[in-house]
mmCIF file with all atom_site columns, C-alpha atoms in Angstrom:
data_model
loop_
_atom_site.group_PDB
_atom_site.id
_atom_site.type_symbol
_atom_site.label_atom_id
_atom_site.label_alt_id
_atom_site.label_comp_id
_atom_site.label_asym_id
_atom_site.label_entity_id
_atom_site.label_seq_id
_atom_site.pdbx_PDB_ins_code
_atom_site.Cartn_x
_atom_site.Cartn_y
_atom_site.Cartn_z
_atom_site.occupancy
_atom_site.B_iso_or_equiv
_atom_site.pdbx_formal_charge
_atom_site.auth_seq_id
_atom_site.auth_comp_id
_atom_site.auth_asym_id
_atom_site.auth_atom_id
_atom_site.pdbx_PDB_model_num
ATOM 1   C CA . MET A 1 1   ? -5.771  -2.637  -8.779  1.00 84.00 ? 1   MET A CA 1
ATOM 2   C CA . LEU A 1 2   ? -9.110  -1.154  -7.496  1.00 87.00 ? 2   LEU A CA 1
ATOM 3   C CA . LEU A 1 3   ? -9.451  -3.733  -4.745  1.00 91.00 ? 3   LEU A CA 1
ATOM 4   C CA . ALA A 1 4   ? -5.796  -3.465  -3.936  1.00 92.00 ? 4   ALA A CA 1
ATOM 5   C CA . LEU A 1 5   ? -6.511  0.453   -3.615  1.00 92.00 ? 5   LEU A CA 1
ATOM 6   C CA . ALA A 1 6   ? -9.705  -0.201  -1.408  1.00 94.00 ? 6   ALA A CA 1
ATOM 7   C CA . GLY A 1 7   ? -7.746  -2.420  0.643   1.00 94.00 ? 7   GLY A CA 1
ATOM 8   C CA . VAL A 1 8   ? -5.076  0.005   1.167   1.00 94.00 ? 8   VAL A CA 1
ATOM 9   C CA . ALA A 1 9   ? -7.469  2.554   2.186   1.00 94.00 ? 9   ALA A CA 1
ATOM 10  C CA . MET A 1 10  ? -9.319  0.396   4.657   1.00 96.00 ? 10  MET A CA 1
ATOM 11  C CA . ALA A 1 11  ? -6.210  -0.899  6.515   1.00 95.00 ? 11  ALA A CA 1
ATOM 12  C CA . LEU A 1 12  ? -5.192  2.944   6.438   1.00 95.00 ? 12  LEU A CA 1
ATOM 13  C CA . ARG A 1 13  ? -8.357  3.845   8.101   1.00 96.00 ? 13  ARG A CA 1
ATOM 14  C CA . VAL A 1 14  ? -8.013  1.359   10.837  1.00 95.00 ? 14  VAL A CA 1
ATOM 15  C CA . GLY A 1 15  ? -4.161  1.991   11.147  1.00 95.00 ? 15  GLY A CA 1
ATOM 16  C CA . LEU A 1 16  ? -5.180  5.894   11.905  1.00 94.00 ? 16  LEU A CA 1
ATOM 17  C CA . VAL A 1 17  ? -7.610  5.126   14.269  1.00 94.00 ? 17  VAL A CA 1
ATOM 18  C CA . MET A 1 18  ? -5.289  2.697   16.298  1.00 93.00 ? 18  MET A CA 1
ATOM 19  C CA . ARG A 1 19  ? -2.599  5.749   16.045  1.00 94.00 ? 19  ARG A CA 1
ATOM 20  C CA . ARG A 1 20  ? -5.091  8.152   17.359  1.00 94.00 ? 20  ARG A CA 1
ATOM 21  C CA . ARG A 1 21  ? -5.895  5.905   20.310  1.00 94.00 ? 21  ARG A CA 1
ATOM 22  C CA . ARG A 1 22  ? -2.607  5.307   21.061  1.00 90.00 ? 22  ARG A CA 1
ATOM 23  C CA . GLN A 1 23  ? -1.942  8.823   21.152  1.00 92.00 ? 23  GLN A CA 1
ATOM 24  C CA . ARG A 1 24  ? -4.524  9.760   23.655  1.00 93.00 ? 24  ARG A CA 1
ATOM 25  C CA . GLY A 1 25  ? -2.898  6.662   25.535  1.00 91.00 ? 25  GLY A CA 1
ATOM 26  C CA . ALA A 1 26  ? -5.915  4.680   25.284  1.00 88.00 ? 26  ALA A CA 1
ATOM 27  C CA . GLY A 1 27  ? -5.219  0.774   24.669  1.00 80.00 ? 27  GLY A CA 1
ATOM 28  C CA . LYS A 1 28  ? -6.264  -1.106  21.658  1.00 80.00 ? 28  LYS A CA 1
ATOM 29  C CA . ALA A 1 29  ? -9.937  -1.622  20.676  1.00 86.00 ? 29  ALA A CA 1
ATOM 30  C CA . PRO A 1 30  ? -11.078 -5.544  20.492  1.00 89.00 ? 30  PRO A CA 1
ATOM 31  C CA . GLY A 1 31  ? -10.162 -6.869  17.215  1.00 93.00 ? 31  GLY A CA 1
ATOM 32  C CA . GLN A 1 32  ? -8.629  -3.703  15.809  1.00 93.00 ? 32  GLN A CA 1
ATOM 33  C CA . LEU A 1 33  ? -5.254  -4.966  14.934  1.00 92.00 ? 33  LEU A CA 1
ATOM 34  C CA . ALA A 1 34  ? -7.074  -7.889  13.635  1.00 95.00 ? 34  ALA A CA 1
ATOM 35  C CA . ARG A 1 35  ? -8.927  -5.759  11.165  1.00 96.00 ? 35  ARG A CA 1
ATOM 36  C CA . HIS A 1 36  ? -5.973  -3.721  10.458  1.00 95.00 ? 36  HIS A CA 1
ATOM 37  C CA . MET A 1 37  ? -4.099  -7.099  9.084   1.00 95.00 ? 37  MET A CA 1
ATOM 38  C CA . ALA A 1 38  ? -6.975  -8.570  7.539   1.00 96.00 ? 38  ALA A CA 1
ATOM 39  C CA . TRP A 1 39  ? -7.046  -5.603  5.308   1.00 96.00 ? 39  TRP A CA 1
ATOM 40  C CA . GLY A 1 40  ? -3.577  -4.769  4.864   1.00 94.00 ? 40  GLY A CA 1
ATOM 41  C CA . ARG A 1 41  ? -1.990  -8.169  4.395   1.00 94.00 ? 41  ARG A CA 1
ATOM 42  C CA . PRO A 1 42  ? -4.225  -8.703  0.951   1.00 95.00 ? 42  PRO A CA 1
ATOM 43  C CA . ALA A 1 43  ? -3.877  -5.274  0.062   1.00 94.00 ? 43  ALA A CA 1
ATOM 44  C CA . VAL A 1 44  ? -0.136  -5.501  0.040   1.00 92.00 ? 44  VAL A CA 1
ATOM 45  C CA . LEU A 1 45  ? -0.268  -8.978  -1.855  1.00 93.00 ? 45  LEU A CA 1
ATOM 46  C CA . LEU A 1 46  ? -2.630  -7.662  -4.523  1.00 93.00 ? 46  LEU A CA 1
ATOM 47  C CA . ALA A 1 47  ? -0.718  -4.585  -4.765  1.00 91.00 ? 47  ALA A CA 1
ATOM 48  C CA . GLY A 1 48  ? 2.289   -6.748  -5.090  1.00 90.00 ? 48  GLY A CA 1
ATOM 49  C CA . PHE A 1 49  ? 0.668   -8.712  -7.905  1.00 93.00 ? 49  PHE A CA 1
ATOM 50  C CA . GLY A 1 50  ? -0.259  -5.433  -9.788  1.00 89.00 ? 50  GLY A CA 1
ATOM 51  C CA . LEU A 1 51  ? 3.183   -4.078  -9.498  1.00 89.00 ? 51  LEU A CA 1
ATOM 52  C CA . LEU A 1 52  ? 4.842   -6.768  -11.343 1.00 91.00 ? 52  LEU A CA 1
ATOM 53  C CA . SER A 1 53  ? 1.748   -7.329  -13.849 1.00 91.00 ? 53  SER A CA 1
ATOM 54  C CA . GLY A 1 54  ? 1.969   -3.447  -15.038 1.00 89.00 ? 54  GLY A CA 1
ATOM 55  C CA . PRO A 1 55  ? 5.173   -3.524  -16.905 1.00 90.00 ? 55  PRO A CA 1
ATOM 56  C CA . LEU A 1 56  ? 4.432   -7.277  -17.967 1.00 92.00 ? 56  LEU A CA 1
ATOM 57  C CA . SER A 1 57  ? 1.092   -5.960  -19.315 1.00 89.00 ? 57  SER A CA 1
ATOM 58  C CA . ALA A 1 58  ? 2.974   -2.851  -20.873 1.00 88.00 ? 58  ALA A CA 1
ATOM 59  C CA . VAL A 1 59  ? 5.375   -5.057  -22.734 1.00 91.00 ? 59  VAL A CA 1
ATOM 60  C CA . PHE A 1 60  ? 3.537   -8.076  -23.603 1.00 92.00 ? 60  PHE A CA 1
ATOM 61  C CA . LEU A 1 61  ? 0.135   -6.905  -24.490 1.00 89.00 ? 61  LEU A CA 1
ATOM 62  C CA . ARG A 1 62  ? 0.729   -3.003  -25.149 1.00 88.00 ? 62  ARG A CA 1
ATOM 63  C CA . ASN A 1 63  ? 4.145   -3.331  -27.081 1.00 91.00 ? 63  ASN A CA 1
ATOM 64  C CA . TRP A 1 64  ? 5.412   -0.388  -24.917 1.00 89.00 ? 64  TRP A CA 1
ATOM 65  C CA . GLU A 1 65  ? 8.419   0.034   -22.893 1.00 87.00 ? 65  GLU A CA 1
ATOM 66  C CA . PRO A 1 66  ? 8.035   -0.702  -19.381 1.00 81.00 ? 66  PRO A CA 1
ATOM 67  C CA . LEU A 1 67  ? 8.062   2.353   -16.859 1.00 87.00 ? 67  LEU A CA 1
ATOM 68  C CA . GLN A 1 68  ? 7.893   5.108   -19.637 1.00 89.00 ? 68  GLN A CA 1
ATOM 69  C CA . THR A 1 69  ? 4.923   6.915   -18.133 1.00 91.00 ? 69  THR A CA 1
ATOM 70  C CA . LEU A 1 70  ? 4.509   8.789   -14.954 1.00 93.00 ? 70  LEU A CA 1
ATOM 71  C CA . HIS A 1 71  ? 2.026   6.091   -14.010 1.00 93.00 ? 71  HIS A CA 1
ATOM 72  C CA . GLY A 1 72  ? 4.432   3.558   -14.255 1.00 92.00 ? 72  GLY A CA 1
ATOM 73  C CA . TRP A 1 73  ? 6.883   5.492   -12.254 1.00 94.00 ? 73  TRP A CA 1
ATOM 74  C CA . LEU A 1 74  ? 4.276   6.513   -9.462  1.00 95.00 ? 74  LEU A CA 1
ATOM 75  C CA . ALA A 1 75  ? 3.349   2.624   -9.133  1.00 94.00 ? 75  ALA A CA 1
ATOM 76  C CA . LEU A 1 76  ? 6.618   1.466   -8.519  1.00 94.00 ? 76  LEU A CA 1
ATOM 77  C CA . VAL A 1 77  ? 7.517   4.059   -5.704  1.00 96.00 ? 77  VAL A CA 1
ATOM 78  C CA . ALA A 1 78  ? 4.353   3.379   -4.291  1.00 95.00 ? 78  ALA A CA 1
ATOM 79  C CA . GLY A 1 79  ? 4.492   -0.190  -4.685  1.00 93.00 ? 79  GLY A CA 1
ATOM 80  C CA . ALA A 1 80  ? 8.119   -0.098  -3.295  1.00 94.00 ? 80  ALA A CA 1
ATOM 81  C CA . LEU A 1 81  ? 6.667   2.098   -0.211  1.00 96.00 ? 81  LEU A CA 1
ATOM 82  C CA . LEU A 1 82  ? 3.846   -0.295  0.272   1.00 94.00 ? 82  LEU A CA 1
ATOM 83  C CA . LEU A 1 83  ? 6.034   -3.407  0.390   1.00 93.00 ? 83  LEU A CA 1
ATOM 84  C CA . ALA A 1 84  ? 8.339   -1.659  2.833   1.00 96.00 ? 84  ALA A CA 1
ATOM 85  C CA . ALA A 1 85  ? 5.283   -0.636  4.933   1.00 96.00 ? 85  ALA A CA 1
ATOM 86  C CA . GLY A 1 86  ? 3.969   -4.297  4.929   1.00 94.00 ? 86  GLY A CA 1
ATOM 87  C CA . PHE A 1 87  ? 7.596   -5.658  5.827   1.00 95.00 ? 87  PHE A CA 1
ATOM 88  C CA . VAL A 1 88  ? 7.675   -3.435  8.877   1.00 96.00 ? 88  VAL A CA 1
ATOM 89  C CA . GLY A 1 89  ? 4.228   -4.243  9.851   1.00 95.00 ? 89  GLY A CA 1
ATOM 90  C CA . TRP A 1 90  ? 5.450   -8.012  9.604   1.00 94.00 ? 90  TRP A CA 1
ATOM 91  C CA . LYS A 1 91  ? 8.062   -7.495  11.974  1.00 96.00 ? 91  LYS A CA 1
ATOM 92  C CA . LEU A 1 92  ? 5.937   -5.686  14.153  1.00 94.00 ? 92  LEU A CA 1
ATOM 93  C CA . SER A 1 93  ? 3.439   -8.398  13.987  1.00 92.00 ? 93  SER A CA 1
ATOM 94  C CA . GLN A 1 94  ? 6.208   -10.980 15.180  1.00 94.00 ? 94  GLN A CA 1
ATOM 95  C CA . GLY A 1 95  ? 7.565   -8.592  18.014  1.00 93.00 ? 95  GLY A CA 1
ATOM 96  C CA . LYS A 1 96  ? 11.138  -8.164  15.882  1.00 95.00 ? 96  LYS A CA 1
ATOM 97  C CA . SER A 1 97  ? 10.401  -4.576  15.775  1.00 91.00 ? 97  SER A CA 1
ATOM 98  C CA . ARG A 1 98  ? 8.777   -1.235  17.398  1.00 91.00 ? 98  ARG A CA 1
ATOM 99  C CA . ALA A 1 99  ? 8.938   0.919   14.210  1.00 94.00 ? 99  ALA A CA 1
ATOM 100 C CA . VAL A 1 100 ? 5.308   1.859   14.712  1.00 93.00 ? 100 VAL A CA 1
ATOM 101 C CA . GLU A 1 101 ? 5.782   5.293   13.636  1.00 94.00 ? 101 GLU A CA 1
ATOM 102 C CA . ALA A 1 102 ? 7.574   4.070   10.552  1.00 96.00 ? 102 ALA A CA 1
ATOM 103 C CA . HIS A 1 103 ? 5.095   1.480   9.792   1.00 96.00 ? 103 HIS A CA 1
ATOM 104 C CA . GLY A 1 104 ? 2.781   4.538   9.686   1.00 95.00 ? 104 GLY A CA 1
ATOM 105 C CA . ARG A 1 105 ? 4.412   6.988   7.633   1.00 96.00 ? 105 ARG A CA 1
ATOM 106 C CA . LEU A 1 106 ? 5.534   4.390   4.961   1.00 97.00 ? 106 LEU A CA 1
ATOM 107 C CA . ALA A 1 107 ? 1.867   3.192   4.614   1.00 95.00 ? 107 ALA A CA 1
ATOM 108 C CA . VAL A 1 108 ? 0.371   6.847   4.729   1.00 96.00 ? 108 VAL A CA 1
ATOM 109 C CA . LEU A 1 109 ? 3.174   7.660   1.465   1.00 97.00 ? 109 LEU A CA 1
ATOM 110 C CA . ALA A 1 110 ? 2.471   4.796   -0.228  1.00 95.00 ? 110 ALA A CA 1
ATOM 111 C CA . ALA A 1 111 ? -1.229  5.042   -0.278  1.00 94.00 ? 111 ALA A CA 1
ATOM 112 C CA . LEU A 1 112 ? -1.120  8.824   -1.527  1.00 95.00 ? 112 LEU A CA 1
ATOM 113 C CA . LEU A 1 113 ? 1.113   7.969   -4.193  1.00 95.00 ? 113 LEU A CA 1
ATOM 114 C CA . ALA A 1 114 ? -1.161  4.839   -5.175  1.00 93.00 ? 114 ALA A CA 1
ATOM 115 C CA . GLY A 1 115 ? -3.686  7.378   -5.487  1.00 92.00 ? 115 GLY A CA 1
ATOM 116 C CA . LEU A 1 116 ? -1.474  9.312   -7.623  1.00 95.00 ? 116 LEU A CA 1
ATOM 117 C CA . ALA A 1 117 ? -0.629  6.577   -9.602  1.00 93.00 ? 117 ALA A CA 1
ATOM 118 C CA . ALA A 1 118 ? -4.347  5.364   -10.130 1.00 92.00 ? 118 ALA A CA 1
ATOM 119 C CA . PHE A 1 119 ? -5.119  9.203   -11.512 1.00 93.00 ? 119 PHE A CA 1
ATOM 120 C CA . ALA A 1 120 ? -1.896  9.181   -13.674 1.00 93.00 ? 120 ALA A CA 1
ATOM 121 C CA . GLY A 1 121 ? -3.240  5.923   -15.277 1.00 90.00 ? 121 GLY A CA 1
ATOM 122 C CA . PHE A 1 122 ? -6.762  7.155   -16.350 1.00 89.00 ? 122 PHE A CA 1
ATOM 123 C CA . VAL A 1 123 ? -4.947  8.606   -19.527 1.00 88.00 ? 123 VAL A CA 1
ATOM 124 C CA . LEU A 1 124 ? -3.719  5.370   -20.158 1.00 85.00 ? 124 LEU A CA 1
ATOM 125 C CA . LEU A 1 125 ? -7.062  3.507   -20.393 1.00 83.00 ? 125 LEU A CA 1
ATOM 126 C CA . PRO A 1 126 ? -8.087  2.570   -23.995 1.00 78.00 ? 126 PRO A CA 1
#
């Protein structure tokens, strides 16, 4: 999950640079969108894998009830937001959406909640 969080952070960083350029009226820097997508796509896939494997790990490896911790609920919400941001980003890349601001807001909220979920998960480590 650390790799997924690092990828989310890098995609967010590049996305925020793109947003600042757009707000100033400057065009996209060459390769900036490709770099954003190169970080974002694998990060969303890794986070989705982590979102699925977390409850499975809780049930089958630790004999816990799934989603009995704050970490689990934060991760569920962060994962849902991240998947939503990824879906909107996919629609943007296909030219089927113009919801750039919604994509960015979803991604920022997802990144913040993912960080909180990671912090909340430290108490669960053996």
